[in-house]
PDB file of C-alpha atoms and ligand atoms in Angstrom:
ATOM      1  CA  MET I   1    -271.437 168.687 -39.443  1.00 98.00           C
ATOM      2  CA  LYS I   2    -267.999 169.680 -38.244  1.00 98.00           C
ATOM      3  CA  ILE I   3    -265.071 167.510 -39.341  1.00 98.00           C
ATOM      4  CA  ILE I   4    -262.227 167.177 -36.847  1.00 98.00           C
ATOM      5  CA  LYS I   5    -258.899 165.592 -37.692  1.00 98.00           C
ATOM      6  CA  THR I   6    -256.702 165.887 -34.611  1.00 98.00           C
ATOM      7  CA  VAL I   7    -256.970 164.726 -31.020  1.00 98.00           C
ATOM      8  CA  GLU I   8    -256.045 168.193 -29.698  1.00 98.00           C
ATOM      9  CA  GLU I   9    -258.882 169.861 -31.642  1.00 98.00           C
ATOM     10  CA  PHE I  10    -261.397 167.201 -30.602  1.00 98.00           C
ATOM     11  CA  LYS I  11    -260.428 167.566 -26.937  1.00 98.00           C
ATOM     12  CA  GLU I  12    -260.876 171.366 -27.104  1.00 98.00           C
ATOM     13  CA  ILE I  13    -264.348 170.962 -28.637  1.00 98.00           C
ATOM     14  CA  ARG I  14    -265.236 168.165 -26.161  1.00 98.00           C
ATOM     15  CA  LYS I  15    -264.758 170.650 -23.321  1.00 98.00           C
ATOM     16  CA  THR I  16    -267.633 172.745 -24.708  1.00 98.00           C
ATOM     17  CA  PHE I  17    -270.087 169.787 -24.463  1.00 98.00           C
ATOM     18  CA  GLY I  18    -270.270 170.181 -20.654  1.00 97.00           C
ATOM     19  CA  ASP I  19    -272.872 167.816 -19.119  1.00 97.00           C
ATOM     20  CA  LYS I  20    -274.611 167.100 -22.405  1.00 98.00           C
ATOM     21  CA  SER I  21    -274.959 163.423 -23.366  1.00 99.00           C
ATOM     22  CA  VAL I  22    -272.746 162.286 -26.232  1.00 99.00           C
ATOM     23  CA  GLY I  23    -273.672 159.412 -28.558  1.00 99.00           C
ATOM     24  CA  PHE I  24    -270.768 157.898 -30.496  1.00 99.00           C
ATOM     25  CA  VAL I  25    -270.655 155.615 -33.558  1.00 99.00           C
ATOM     26  CA  PRO I  26    -267.180 154.457 -34.570  1.00 99.00           C
ATOM     27  CA  THR I  27    -266.859 153.270 -38.166  1.00 98.00           C
ATOM     28  CA  MET I  28    -264.267 152.381 -40.760  1.00 98.00           C
ATOM     29  CA  GLY I  29    -266.168 154.201 -43.530  1.00 98.00           C
ATOM     30  CA  GLY I  30    -267.873 152.505 -46.450  1.00 97.00           C
ATOM     31  CA  LEU I  31    -271.086 153.543 -44.760  1.00 98.00           C
ATOM     32  CA  HIS I  32    -274.379 151.747 -45.446  1.00 97.00           C
ATOM     33  CA  ASN I  33    -277.877 151.424 -43.940  1.00 97.00           C
ATOM     34  CA  GLY I  34    -276.512 149.319 -41.052  1.00 98.00           C
ATOM     35  CA  HIS I  35    -274.307 152.242 -39.974  1.00 98.00           C
ATOM     36  CA  LEU I  36    -277.119 154.709 -40.553  1.00 98.00           C
ATOM     37  CA  SER I  37    -279.349 152.776 -38.146  1.00 98.00           C
ATOM     38  CA  LEU I  38    -276.662 153.270 -35.472  1.00 98.00           C
ATOM     39  CA  MET I  39    -276.374 156.984 -36.323  1.00 98.00           C
ATOM     40  CA  LYS I  40    -280.125 157.462 -36.059  1.00 98.00           C
ATOM     41  CA  ARG I  41    -280.165 155.983 -32.554  1.00 98.00           C
ATOM     42  CA  ALA I  42    -277.113 157.972 -31.443  1.00 98.00           C
ATOM     43  CA  ILE I  43    -278.824 161.179 -32.632  1.00 99.00           C
ATOM     44  CA  ALA I  44    -282.222 160.312 -31.123  1.00 98.00           C
ATOM     45  CA  GLU I  45    -280.915 159.216 -27.713  1.00 99.00           C
ATOM     46  CA  ASN I  46    -278.245 161.881 -27.036  1.00 99.00           C
ATOM     47  CA  ASP I  47    -277.788 165.681 -27.019  1.00 99.00           C
ATOM     48  CA  ILE I  48    -274.709 165.499 -29.246  1.00 99.00           C
ATOM     49  CA  SER I  49    -273.753 162.888 -31.859  1.00 99.00           C
ATOM     50  CA  VAL I  50    -270.235 161.969 -32.918  1.00 99.00           C
ATOM     51  CA  ALA I  51    -269.165 159.561 -35.645  1.00 99.00           C
ATOM     52  CA  SER I  52    -265.642 158.499 -36.515  1.00 98.00           C
ATOM     53  CA  VAL I  53    -264.373 157.321 -39.884  1.00 98.00           C
ATOM     54  CA  TYR I  54    -261.026 155.607 -39.597  1.00 98.00           C
ATOM     55  CA  LEU I  55    -259.855 152.555 -41.503  1.00 98.00           C
ATOM     56  CA  ASN I  56    -257.876 151.009 -38.669  1.00 98.00           C
ATOM     57  CA  PRO I  57    -254.882 149.077 -40.132  1.00 98.00           C
ATOM     58  CA  THR I  58    -254.014 147.304 -36.862  1.00 98.00           C
ATOM     59  CA  GLN I  59    -257.160 145.146 -37.006  1.00 98.00           C
ATOM     60  CA  PHE I  60    -256.433 143.810 -40.510  1.00 98.00           C
ATOM     61  CA  ASN I  61    -254.377 140.630 -40.510  1.00 95.00           C
ATOM     62  CA  ASP I  62    -254.754 140.442 -44.296  1.00 94.00           C
ATOM     63  CA  LYS I  63    -253.082 143.323 -46.175  1.00 95.00           C
ATOM     64  CA  LYS I  64    -255.157 142.737 -49.310  1.00 94.00           C
ATOM     65  CA  ASP I  65    -258.378 142.968 -47.281  1.00 95.00           C
ATOM     66  CA  LEU I  66    -257.230 146.387 -45.971  1.00 96.00           C
ATOM     67  CA  GLU I  67    -256.156 147.651 -49.411  1.00 96.00           C
ATOM     68  CA  THR I  68    -259.411 146.689 -51.072  1.00 95.00           C
ATOM     69  CA  TYR I  69    -261.717 147.881 -48.273  1.00 95.00           C
ATOM     70  CA  PRO I  70    -264.504 149.668 -50.142  1.00 93.00           C
ATOM     71  CA  ALA I  71    -264.759 153.155 -48.621  1.00 89.00           C
ATOM     72  CA  ASN I  72    -265.031 156.644 -50.073  1.00 95.00           C
ATOM     73  CA  PHE I  73    -264.552 159.514 -47.657  1.00 97.00           C
ATOM     74  CA  ALA I  74    -266.572 162.090 -49.663  1.00 98.00           C
ATOM     75  CA  ASP I  75    -269.557 159.692 -49.910  1.00 97.00           C
ATOM     76  CA  ASP I  76    -269.295 158.911 -46.187  1.00 98.00           C
ATOM     77  CA  CYS I  77    -269.244 162.604 -45.255  1.00 98.00           C
ATOM     78  CA  ALA I  78    -272.312 163.280 -47.401  1.00 98.00           C
ATOM     79  CA  LEU I  79    -274.240 160.417 -45.753  1.00 98.00           C
ATOM     80  CA  LEU I  80    -273.312 161.505 -42.234  1.00 98.00           C
ATOM     81  CA  GLU I  81    -274.185 165.122 -42.978  1.00 98.00           C
ATOM     82  CA  LYS I  82    -277.569 164.018 -44.358  1.00 98.00           C
ATOM     83  CA  ALA I  83    -278.226 161.822 -41.313  1.00 98.00           C
ATOM     84  CA  GLY I  84    -277.704 164.869 -39.089  1.00 98.00           C
ATOM     85  CA  VAL I  85    -274.504 163.888 -37.273  1.00 98.00           C
ATOM     86  CA  ASP I  86    -272.982 166.823 -35.359  1.00 99.00           C
ATOM     87  CA  TYR I  87    -269.266 165.940 -35.362  1.00 99.00           C
ATOM     88  CA  LEU I  88    -267.124 163.666 -37.505  1.00 98.00           C
ATOM     89  CA  PHE I  89    -263.725 162.636 -36.139  1.00 99.00           C
ATOM     90  CA  ALA I  90    -261.549 161.472 -39.031  1.00 98.00           C
ATOM     91  CA  PRO I  91    -257.950 160.942 -37.900  1.00 98.00           C
ATOM     92  CA  THR I  92    -254.911 159.470 -39.684  1.00 98.00           C
ATOM     93  CA  TYR I  93    -252.531 156.715 -38.508  1.00 98.00           C
ATOM     94  CA  PRO I  94    -249.968 159.103 -36.930  1.00 98.00           C
ATOM     95  CA  VAL I  95    -252.820 160.836 -35.100  1.00 98.00           C
ATOM     96  CA  MET I  96    -254.257 157.590 -33.691  1.00 98.00           C
ATOM     97  CA  TYR I  97    -250.954 155.815 -33.134  1.00 99.00           C
ATOM     98  CA  PRO I  98    -248.315 158.308 -31.958  1.00 98.00           C
ATOM     99  CA  ASP I  99    -246.759 155.238 -30.313  1.00 98.00           C
ATOM    100  CA  ASP I 100    -246.756 153.359 -33.676  1.00 98.00           C
ATOM    101  CA  TYR I 101    -248.813 150.589 -31.955  1.00 98.00           C
ATOM    102  CA  ALA I 102    -246.152 149.922 -29.308  1.00 98.00           C
ATOM    103  CA  TYR I 103    -249.038 149.747 -26.804  1.00 98.00           C
ATOM    104  CA  MET I 104    -251.864 147.334 -27.349  1.00 98.00           C
ATOM    105  CA  LEU I 105    -254.898 146.106 -25.466  1.00 98.00           C
ATOM    106  CA  THR I 106    -255.423 142.341 -25.419  1.00 98.00           C
ATOM    107  CA  GLU I 107    -258.191 140.073 -24.216  1.00 98.00           C
ATOM    108  CA  LYS I 108    -256.864 136.588 -23.570  1.00 98.00           C
ATOM    109  CA  ARG I 109    -259.889 134.279 -23.883  1.00 98.00           C
ATOM    110  CA  PHE I 110    -262.892 134.966 -26.099  1.00 98.00           C
ATOM    111  CA  SER I 111    -260.816 137.085 -28.520  1.00 98.00           C
ATOM    112  CA  LYS I 112    -258.888 133.920 -29.435  1.00 98.00           C
ATOM    113  CA  GLU I 113    -262.046 132.088 -30.517  1.00 98.00           C
ATOM    114  CA  LEU I 114    -264.331 132.340 -33.604  1.00 98.00           C
ATOM    115  CA  CYS I 115    -263.137 135.233 -35.805  1.00 98.00           C
ATOM    116  CA  GLY I 116    -260.173 135.766 -33.487  1.00 98.00           C
ATOM    117  CA  ALA I 117    -258.895 132.229 -34.134  1.00 98.00           C
ATOM    118  CA  LYS I 118    -259.035 132.895 -37.893  1.00 98.00           C
ATOM    119  CA  ARG I 119    -257.743 136.458 -37.851  1.00 98.00           C
ATOM    120  CA  PRO I 120    -254.768 136.607 -35.465  1.00 98.00           C
ATOM    121  CA  GLY I 121    -254.398 140.008 -33.811  1.00 98.00           C
ATOM    122  CA  HIS I 122    -257.716 141.274 -35.167  1.00 98.00           C
ATOM    123  CA  PHE I 123    -259.370 141.917 -31.810  1.00 98.00           C
ATOM    124  CA  ASP I 124    -256.181 143.411 -30.319  1.00 98.00           C
ATOM    125  CA  GLY I 125    -256.458 146.072 -33.019  1.00 98.00           C
ATOM    126  CA  VAL I 126    -260.180 146.584 -32.442  1.00 99.00           C
ATOM    127  CA  LEU I 127    -259.927 146.845 -28.644  1.00 99.00           C
ATOM    128  CA  THR I 128    -256.901 149.157 -28.837  1.00 99.00           C
ATOM    129  CA  VAL I 129    -258.422 151.570 -31.337  1.00 99.00           C
ATOM    130  CA  VAL I 130    -261.817 151.684 -29.586  1.00 99.00           C
ATOM    131  CA  MET I 131    -260.120 152.351 -26.231  1.00 99.00           C
ATOM    132  CA  LYS I 132    -258.273 155.249 -27.896  1.00 99.00           C
ATOM    133  CA  PHE I 133    -261.557 156.614 -29.364  1.00 99.00           C
ATOM    134  CA  PHE I 134    -263.329 156.300 -26.010  1.00 99.00           C
ATOM    135  CA  ASN I 135    -260.552 158.293 -24.320  1.00 98.00           C
ATOM    136  CA  ILE I 136    -260.740 161.023 -26.958  1.00 98.00           C
ATOM    137  CA  VAL I 137    -264.537 161.234 -27.470  1.00 99.00           C
ATOM    138  CA  ARG I 138    -265.571 160.312 -23.880  1.00 98.00           C
ATOM    139  CA  PRO I 139    -269.037 159.268 -25.047  1.00 99.00           C
ATOM    140  CA  THR I 140    -272.053 158.697 -22.797  1.00 99.00           C
ATOM    141  CA  ARG I 141    -273.238 155.911 -25.096  1.00 99.00           C
ATOM    142  CA  ALA I 142    -271.533 154.063 -27.954  1.00 99.00           C
ATOM    143  CA  TYR I 143    -273.415 152.106 -30.610  1.00 99.00           C
ATOM    144  CA  PHE I 144    -272.302 148.822 -32.188  1.00 98.00           C
ATOM    145  CA  GLY I 145    -273.997 146.560 -34.701  1.00 98.00           C
ATOM    146  CA  GLU I 146    -274.765 142.971 -33.717  1.00 98.00           C
ATOM    147  CA  LYS I 147    -273.411 141.699 -37.027  1.00 98.00           C
ATOM    148  CA  ASP I 148    -270.053 141.843 -35.258  1.00 98.00           C
ATOM    149  CA  TYR I 149    -271.498 140.190 -32.182  1.00 98.00           C
ATOM    150  CA  GLN I 150    -268.141 138.911 -30.911  1.00 98.00           C
ATOM    151  CA  GLN I 151    -266.721 142.411 -31.260  1.00 98.00           C
ATOM    152  CA  TYR I 152    -269.654 143.838 -29.258  1.00 98.00           C
ATOM    153  CA  LYS I 153    -269.191 141.225 -26.476  1.00 98.00           C
ATOM    154  CA  LEU I 154    -265.457 141.892 -26.270  1.00 98.00           C
ATOM    155  CA  LEU I 155    -265.946 145.658 -26.117  1.00 99.00           C
ATOM    156  CA  ASP I 156    -268.661 145.262 -23.487  1.00 98.00           C
ATOM    157  CA  GLY I 157    -266.210 143.139 -21.461  1.00 98.00           C
ATOM    158  CA  MET I 158    -263.493 145.791 -21.911  1.00 99.00           C
ATOM    159  CA  VAL I 159    -265.727 148.602 -20.643  1.00 98.00           C
ATOM    160  CA  LYS I 160    -266.579 146.495 -17.565  1.00 98.00           C
ATOM    161  CA  ALA I 161    -263.002 145.285 -16.943  1.00 98.00           C
ATOM    162  CA  PHE I 162    -261.681 148.876 -16.963  1.00 98.00           C
ATOM    163  CA  PHE I 163    -264.612 150.452 -15.054  1.00 98.00           C
ATOM    164  CA  MET I 164    -265.427 152.806 -17.926  1.00 98.00           C
ATOM    165  CA  ASP I 165    -268.571 154.954 -17.563  1.00 98.00           C
ATOM    166  CA  ILE I 166    -269.801 154.268 -21.074  1.00 98.00           C
ATOM    167  CA  GLU I 167    -273.041 152.545 -21.996  1.00 98.00           C
ATOM    168  CA  LEU I 168    -272.583 150.199 -24.947  1.00 98.00           C
ATOM    169  CA  VAL I 169    -275.708 149.870 -27.029  1.00 98.00           C
ATOM    170  CA  PRO I 170    -275.962 146.748 -29.230  1.00 98.00           C
ATOM    171  CA  CYS I 171    -278.117 147.347 -32.312  1.00 98.00           C
ATOM    172  CA  PRO I 172    -279.887 144.659 -34.381  1.00 98.00           C
ATOM    173  CA  ILE I 173    -278.391 143.481 -37.661  1.00 98.00           C
ATOM    174  CA  VAL I 174    -279.814 145.342 -40.640  1.00 98.00           C
ATOM    175  CA  ARG I 175    -280.568 142.948 -43.502  1.00 98.00           C
ATOM    176  CA  GLU I 176    -281.507 143.261 -47.141  1.00 98.00           C
ATOM    177  CA  GLU I 177    -285.038 142.054 -47.904  1.00 98.00           C
ATOM    178  CA  ASN I 178    -283.494 138.740 -48.991  1.00 97.00           C
ATOM    179  CA  GLY I 179    -281.903 138.240 -45.553  1.00 98.00           C
ATOM    180  CA  LEU I 180    -278.313 139.167 -46.443  1.00 98.00           C
ATOM    181  CA  ALA I 181    -276.692 141.073 -43.569  1.00 98.00           C
ATOM    182  CA  ILE I 182    -275.679 144.494 -44.871  1.00 98.00           C
ATOM    183  CA  SER I 183    -271.898 144.918 -44.938  1.00 98.00           C
ATOM    184  CA  SER I 184    -269.391 147.186 -46.697  1.00 96.00           C
ATOM    185  CA  ARG I 185    -267.768 144.007 -48.017  1.00 96.00           C
ATOM    186  CA  ASN I 186    -270.928 143.063 -49.981  1.00 97.00           C
ATOM    187  CA  ARG I 187    -269.817 145.767 -52.437  1.00 96.00           C
ATOM    188  CA  LYS I 188    -266.842 143.607 -53.374  1.00 97.00           C
ATOM    189  CA  LEU I 189    -269.120 140.826 -54.685  1.00 98.00           C
ATOM    190  CA  SER I 190    -269.967 140.385 -58.379  1.00 98.00           C
ATOM    191  CA  LYS I 191    -273.583 140.237 -59.535  1.00 98.00           C
ATOM    192  CA  GLU I 192    -273.443 136.426 -59.311  1.00 98.00           C
ATOM    193  CA  GLY I 193    -271.916 136.596 -55.820  1.00 98.00           C
ATOM    194  CA  LEU I 194    -274.623 138.957 -54.657  1.00 98.00           C
ATOM    195  CA  ALA I 195    -277.264 136.553 -55.938  1.00 98.00           C
ATOM    196  CA  LEU I 196    -275.770 133.662 -53.947  1.00 98.00           C
ATOM    197  CA  ALA I 197    -274.893 135.612 -50.754  1.00 98.00           C
ATOM    198  CA  PRO I 198    -278.426 135.566 -49.181  1.00 98.00           C
ATOM    199  CA  LYS I 199    -278.171 131.747 -48.988  1.00 98.00           C
ATOM    200  CA  PHE I 200    -275.617 132.280 -46.205  1.00 98.00           C
ATOM    201  CA  HIS I 201    -278.291 133.618 -43.810  1.00 98.00           C
ATOM    202  CA  GLU I 202    -280.913 131.203 -45.105  1.00 98.00           C
ATOM    203  CA  ILE I 203    -278.714 128.190 -44.351  1.00 98.00           C
ATOM    204  CA  LEU I 204    -277.650 129.519 -40.941  1.00 98.00           C
ATOM    205  CA  ALA I 205    -281.315 129.928 -40.030  1.00 97.00           C
ATOM    206  CA  SER I 206    -282.198 126.428 -41.250  1.00 97.00           C
ATOM    207  CA  GLY I 207    -281.123 124.615 -38.065  1.00 91.00           C
ATOM    208  CA  GLY I 208    -278.937 121.534 -37.635  1.00 96.00           C
ATOM    209  CA  SER I 209    -275.533 120.895 -36.105  1.00 97.00           C
ATOM    210  CA  GLU I 210    -272.374 122.893 -36.852  1.00 98.00           C
ATOM    211  CA  GLU I 211    -271.215 120.119 -39.187  1.00 98.00           C
ATOM    212  CA  GLU I 212    -274.550 119.947 -41.017  1.00 98.00           C
ATOM    213  CA  ILE I 213    -274.674 123.700 -41.551  1.00 98.00           C
ATOM    214  CA  ALA I 214    -271.056 123.786 -42.726  1.00 98.00           C
ATOM    215  CA  ALA I 215    -271.776 121.019 -45.216  1.00 98.00           C
ATOM    216  CA  LYS I 216    -274.875 122.844 -46.546  1.00 98.00           C
ATOM    217  CA  LEU I 217    -272.833 126.033 -46.967  1.00 98.00           C
ATOM    218  CA  GLU I 218    -270.055 124.209 -48.862  1.00 98.00           C
ATOM    219  CA  ALA I 219    -272.644 122.512 -51.085  1.00 98.00           C
ATOM    220  CA  ALA I 220    -274.205 125.897 -51.875  1.00 98.00           C
ATOM    221  CA  GLY I 221    -270.845 127.235 -53.061  1.00 98.00           C
ATOM    222  CA  PHE I 222    -269.352 128.986 -50.002  1.00 98.00           C
ATOM    223  CA  LYS I 223    -265.931 128.212 -48.560  1.00 98.00           C
ATOM    224  CA  VAL I 224    -266.548 127.794 -44.835  1.00 98.00           C
ATOM    225  CA  ASP I 225    -264.104 129.535 -42.461  1.00 98.00           C
ATOM    226  CA  TYR I 226    -265.941 128.407 -39.347  1.00 98.00           C
ATOM    227  CA  VAL I 227    -269.420 127.577 -38.032  1.00 98.00           C
ATOM    228  CA  THR I 228    -269.690 127.582 -34.226  1.00 98.00           C
ATOM    229  CA  ILE I 229    -272.635 127.352 -31.874  1.00 98.00           C
ATOM    230  CA  LYS I 230    -271.907 129.041 -28.536  1.00 97.00           C
ATOM    231  CA  ASP I 231    -274.107 130.447 -25.778  1.00 97.00           C
ATOM    232  CA  ASN I 232    -277.363 130.063 -27.745  1.00 97.00           C
ATOM    233  CA  ARG I 233    -275.966 131.770 -30.811  1.00 98.00           C
ATOM    234  CA  ILE I 234    -274.694 130.433 -34.106  1.00 98.00           C
ATOM    235  CA  TYR I 235    -271.686 132.304 -35.503  1.00 98.00           C
ATOM    236  CA  ALA I 236    -270.230 131.757 -38.959  1.00 98.00           C
ATOM    237  CA  ALA I 237    -267.727 133.168 -41.441  1.00 98.00           C
ATOM    238  CA  VAL I 238    -267.541 132.120 -45.085  1.00 98.00           C
ATOM    239  CA  PHE I 239    -265.641 133.135 -48.164  1.00 98.00           C
ATOM    240  CA  LEU I 240    -267.511 133.931 -51.364  1.00 98.00           C
ATOM    241  CA  GLU I 241    -265.402 135.083 -54.331  1.00 97.00           C
ATOM    242  CA  GLU I 242    -262.556 135.611 -51.790  1.00 95.00           C
ATOM    243  CA  VAL I 243    -264.778 138.077 -49.876  1.00 96.00           C
ATOM    244  CA  ARG I 244    -265.101 137.147 -46.181  1.00 97.00           C
ATOM    245  CA  LEU I 245    -268.688 137.392 -44.962  1.00 98.00           C
ATOM    246  CA  ILE I 246    -269.820 136.951 -41.342  1.00 98.00           C
ATOM    247  CA  ASP I 247    -273.223 136.520 -39.750  1.00 98.00           C
ATOM    248  CA  ASN I 248    -274.734 135.272 -36.493  1.00 98.00           C
ATOM    249  CA  LEU I 249    -278.170 134.387 -35.170  1.00 98.00           C
ATOM    250  CA  GLU I 250    -279.686 133.650 -31.802  1.00 97.00           C
ATOM    251  CA  ARG I 251    -280.939 130.075 -31.558  1.00 91.00           C
TER     252      ARG I 251
HETATM  253  O1  PAF T 301    -266.872 147.558 -36.483  1.00 55.33           O
HETATM  254  C1  PAF T 301    -266.033 148.345 -37.012  1.00 55.33           C
HETATM  255  O2  PAF T 301    -266.297 148.991 -38.052  1.00 55.33           O
HETATM  256  C2  PAF T 301    -264.637 148.486 -36.432  1.00 55.33           C
HETATM  257  O3  PAF T 301    -264.189 147.266 -35.902  1.00 55.33           O
HETATM  258  C3  PAF T 301    -264.543 149.605 -35.377  1.00 55.33           C
HETATM  259  C4  PAF T 301    -265.391 149.320 -34.162  1.00 55.33           C
HETATM  260  C5  PAF T 301    -264.947 150.928 -36.002  1.00 55.33           C
HETATM  261  C6  PAF T 301    -263.065 149.727 -34.886  1.00 55.33           C
HETATM  262  O4  PAF T 301    -262.194 150.075 -35.927  1.00 55.33           O
END
């Protein structure tokens, strides 16, 4: 696996790909089996696979959340190498934001709901950084996990709104055997937190109105950020030991 740190170098290498298909998986590091399932598909379905590891500060509204994000670059490299990824793009802030975030991409409707209502500016940061990655990597296909379903929908809308020739591939949530959606943030939970966390999915899957589910979550020991049913899907975010967990299910 070749590690590339600058846009100039990536663009030079990109020229050598010619007509080959390019599968891209953007990540913020802290890689787990959910990410690996995306990598596997990107490798299987394309001639060339590219991953990025970049902890994007512009999508964190909470400084503490950014500072405590559990990621280790050496571990991430080893995992990607083992998975068989061809290229890793790992830029820094000055590389990604030569404009120091003077320019930003905003969606005015859905990005203000659900997680967007609770994390002001979050989706501006996500859309902006992914647009930058797409312009650098110029992937044929890009892979996103359905755990961040709102993110996937907003990115899909962005690609359509800007006529971008990129196929977005949504990939199913990878869960622990106990139902807990795999997330880098699970690593921030204590042993007790990890024992309670699977109840989040169990309660979401148990049916009932938004209010009933929120009440069940509170009673189980979660602090509810929101529970919303929209377009045949239930979305929720909760805090457990100050760690923010999200999940969603079709219903
Ligand atoms: O889903 C994520 O890990 C991030 O939001 C992404 C898409 C890599 C952008 O920073």
